[in-house]
Amino acid sequence: QAISALCILAAFIFLMSSTTGLCVKRTDVYTFLDDSAAIASGAPVRLNGITVGRVAQIGLSGSDQPNRIVRVTLEVENKFLPSLPVDSQAAIAAENLLGTKYINIKKGHSPSNVQAGAEIKSLDRREFDDVDQQGDTTLASLKGLLKKLDRMLDPLRAGQVALGQLRPDDERGK
């Protein structure tokens, strides 16, 4: 009886913690990347931000071609396949500042939809790197601007000037 109770409890916990039921039909599709970026099996797969499946498996593809080093198997729920055009593009995205990763598929515009075993093209990582580099440059500029503003406010904090007397070209603000 104790074993039966434990089995029922384990099944109940599994069903309560699962994001989808046991009877949900899924189809495997694939994408290839240069780097896994530490994405894990079980990570969500999203179509324009909506969860449509999960990452089933990550492994080396055996290819040396650029952007095809890592093969990622995506389990997509069958009900979402009609919403997944063949020209869609997959990329690894970060869910939060701590870096929790998921696969986001940017929906394409083709009238044909992805079928079982199909490949979803991945976004060119170089485009991502360019955007990341632009973001770093913008952040560096913003940091410099904030430092100047901080130096400008030093006399105000020290009580040397009143708020109405602050001027950007003031010698004390440089």
Coordinates of C-alpha atoms in Angstrom, one line a residue, residues 2-174:
A2 CA 2.8 2.4 0.8
I3 CA 4.4 1.8 -2.6
S4 CA 1.1 2.4 -4.3
A5 CA 0.6 5.6 -2.4
L6 CA 4.1 6.8 -3.3
C7 CA 3.5 6.0 -7.0
I8 CA 0.3 7.9 -7.0
L9 CA 2.0 10.8 -5.2
A10 CA 4.8 10.8 -7.7
A11 CA 2.4 10.8 -10.6
F12 CA 0.4 13.7 -9.1
I13 CA 3.5 15.8 -8.5
F14 CA 4.7 15.1 -12.1
L15 CA 1.3 16.2 -13.5
M16 CA 1.1 19.3 -11.3
S17 CA 4.6 20.4 -12.2
S18 CA 4.4 19.7 -15.9
T19 CA 3.7 22.7 -18.1
T20 CA 1.9 20.4 -20.6
G21 CA -0.1 17.3 -20.1
L22 CA 1.0 13.8 -20.9
C23 CA -1.3 13.5 -23.9
V24 CA 0.1 16.6 -25.8
K25 CA 1.5 15.5 -29.2
R26 CA 4.8 17.0 -30.1
T27 CA 6.9 17.0 -33.3
D28 CA 10.7 17.2 -33.5
V29 CA 12.2 19.9 -35.6
Y30 CA 15.9 21.0 -35.6
T31 CA 18.0 24.0 -35.6
F32 CA 21.8 24.3 -35.9
L33 CA 24.0 26.9 -34.1
D34 CA 27.7 27.8 -33.8
D35 CA 27.5 27.6 -30.0
S36 CA 25.0 26.2 -27.5
A37 CA 25.4 29.3 -25.2
A38 CA 24.7 26.9 -22.3
I39 CA 21.1 26.3 -23.2
A40 CA 19.8 23.2 -21.4
S41 CA 17.5 20.4 -22.3
G42 CA 14.0 21.2 -21.2
A43 CA 14.4 24.9 -21.9
P44 CA 11.3 26.6 -23.4
V45 CA 10.9 27.0 -27.1
R46 CA 8.9 30.1 -28.0
L47 CA 7.4 31.5 -31.1
N48 CA 7.5 35.3 -31.0
G49 CA 7.5 34.9 -27.2
I50 CA 4.7 32.4 -26.8
T51 CA 5.8 29.0 -25.5
V52 CA 5.2 26.3 -28.1
G53 CA 7.5 23.5 -26.9
R54 CA 10.8 22.7 -25.3
V55 CA 14.4 21.8 -26.1
A56 CA 14.6 18.0 -26.2
Q57 CA 18.3 17.5 -26.9
I58 CA 21.5 19.4 -27.6
G59 CA 24.6 17.9 -29.2
L60 CA 27.4 18.3 -31.6
S61 CA 26.3 17.9 -35.2
G62 CA 29.6 16.5 -36.5
S63 CA 29.8 19.4 -39.1
D64 CA 32.6 22.0 -39.3
Q65 CA 30.4 24.4 -41.3
P66 CA 29.8 27.8 -39.8
N67 CA 26.6 28.0 -37.9
R68 CA 26.1 24.2 -37.9
I69 CA 28.3 23.0 -35.1
V70 CA 25.6 22.4 -32.5
R71 CA 22.4 20.5 -33.3
V72 CA 19.4 21.4 -31.2
T73 CA 16.3 19.2 -31.2
L74 CA 13.1 21.2 -30.5
E75 CA 9.9 19.5 -29.5
V76 CA 7.1 21.7 -30.8
E77 CA 3.5 21.0 -29.9
N78 CA 1.6 19.8 -33.0
K79 CA -1.1 22.4 -32.5
F80 CA 1.5 25.2 -33.2
L81 CA 2.9 23.7 -36.4
P82 CA 0.4 25.5 -38.6
S83 CA 1.7 28.7 -37.1
L84 CA 5.3 28.0 -37.9
P85 CA 6.3 29.0 -41.5
V86 CA 9.3 27.3 -43.1
D87 CA 11.2 30.6 -43.3
S88 CA 11.1 31.2 -39.5
Q89 CA 14.4 31.7 -37.7
A90 CA 15.5 30.4 -34.3
A91 CA 17.9 32.0 -31.9
I92 CA 19.0 31.6 -28.3
A93 CA 17.6 34.3 -26.1
A94 CA 18.0 35.2 -22.4
E95 CA 14.9 35.2 -20.3
N96 CA 16.3 37.4 -17.5
L97 CA 19.4 39.1 -16.3
L98 CA 20.6 35.9 -14.7
G99 CA 20.9 34.4 -18.2
T100 CA 18.2 31.7 -18.2
K101 CA 18.2 30.7 -21.8
Y102 CA 15.5 29.6 -24.2
I103 CA 15.0 29.3 -28.0
N104 CA 12.9 32.0 -29.6
I105 CA 11.6 31.4 -33.1
K106 CA 10.9 34.5 -35.1
K107 CA 7.9 33.7 -37.2
G108 CA 8.5 33.9 -40.9
H109 CA 6.0 34.8 -43.7
S110 CA 6.0 31.8 -46.0
P111 CA 2.7 30.2 -46.8
S112 CA 4.3 26.7 -46.2
N113 CA 4.6 25.4 -42.7
V114 CA 7.3 23.4 -41.0
Q115 CA 6.8 19.6 -41.1
A116 CA 8.2 16.9 -38.8
G117 CA 11.9 16.5 -38.9
A118 CA 12.4 19.9 -40.7
E119 CA 15.2 22.3 -40.0
I120 CA 14.4 25.8 -38.8
K121 CA 17.2 28.2 -39.9
S122 CA 19.0 29.9 -37.1
L123 CA 19.7 33.6 -37.0
D124 CA 23.2 34.5 -38.2
R125 CA 25.2 34.9 -34.9
R126 CA 27.2 37.7 -36.6
E127 CA 24.1 39.9 -36.7
F128 CA 23.5 39.2 -33.0
D129 CA 27.1 40.1 -32.3
D130 CA 26.8 43.4 -34.2
V131 CA 23.7 44.3 -32.2
D132 CA 25.5 43.4 -29.0
Q133 CA 28.4 45.5 -30.0
Q134 CA 26.2 48.5 -30.7
G135 CA 24.5 48.0 -27.3
D136 CA 28.0 48.0 -25.6
T137 CA 28.9 51.3 -27.4
T138 CA 25.6 52.9 -26.4
L139 CA 26.1 51.8 -22.8
A140 CA 29.7 53.2 -22.7
S141 CA 28.4 56.5 -24.0
L142 CA 25.7 56.6 -21.4
K143 CA 28.2 55.7 -18.7
G144 CA 30.3 58.7 -19.8
L145 CA 27.4 61.0 -19.8
L146 CA 26.3 59.9 -16.3
K147 CA 29.9 60.5 -15.0
K148 CA 29.8 64.0 -16.3
L149 CA 26.4 64.6 -14.7
D150 CA 27.7 63.2 -11.5
R151 CA 30.7 65.6 -11.5
M152 CA 28.3 68.4 -12.3
L153 CA 26.2 67.6 -9.3
D154 CA 29.1 67.3 -6.9
P155 CA 29.0 71.1 -5.9
L156 CA 25.3 70.8 -5.2
R157 CA 25.8 67.8 -2.9
A158 CA 28.6 69.6 -1.1
G159 CA 26.4 72.6 -0.5
Q160 CA 28.7 74.9 -2.5
V161 CA 25.9 76.0 -4.9
A162 CA 22.1 76.1 -5.0
L163 CA 20.1 74.1 -7.6
G164 CA 19.3 77.2 -9.6
Q165 CA 23.0 78.2 -9.9
L166 CA 24.1 74.9 -11.6
R167 CA 25.2 75.4 -15.2
P168 CA 26.6 72.8 -17.6
D169 CA 29.5 75.1 -18.6
D170 CA 30.4 76.0 -15.0
E171 CA 34.0 75.3 -14.2
R172 CA 33.0 73.4 -11.1
G173 CA 30.9 71.0 -13.2
K174 CA 33.8 69.9 -15.4

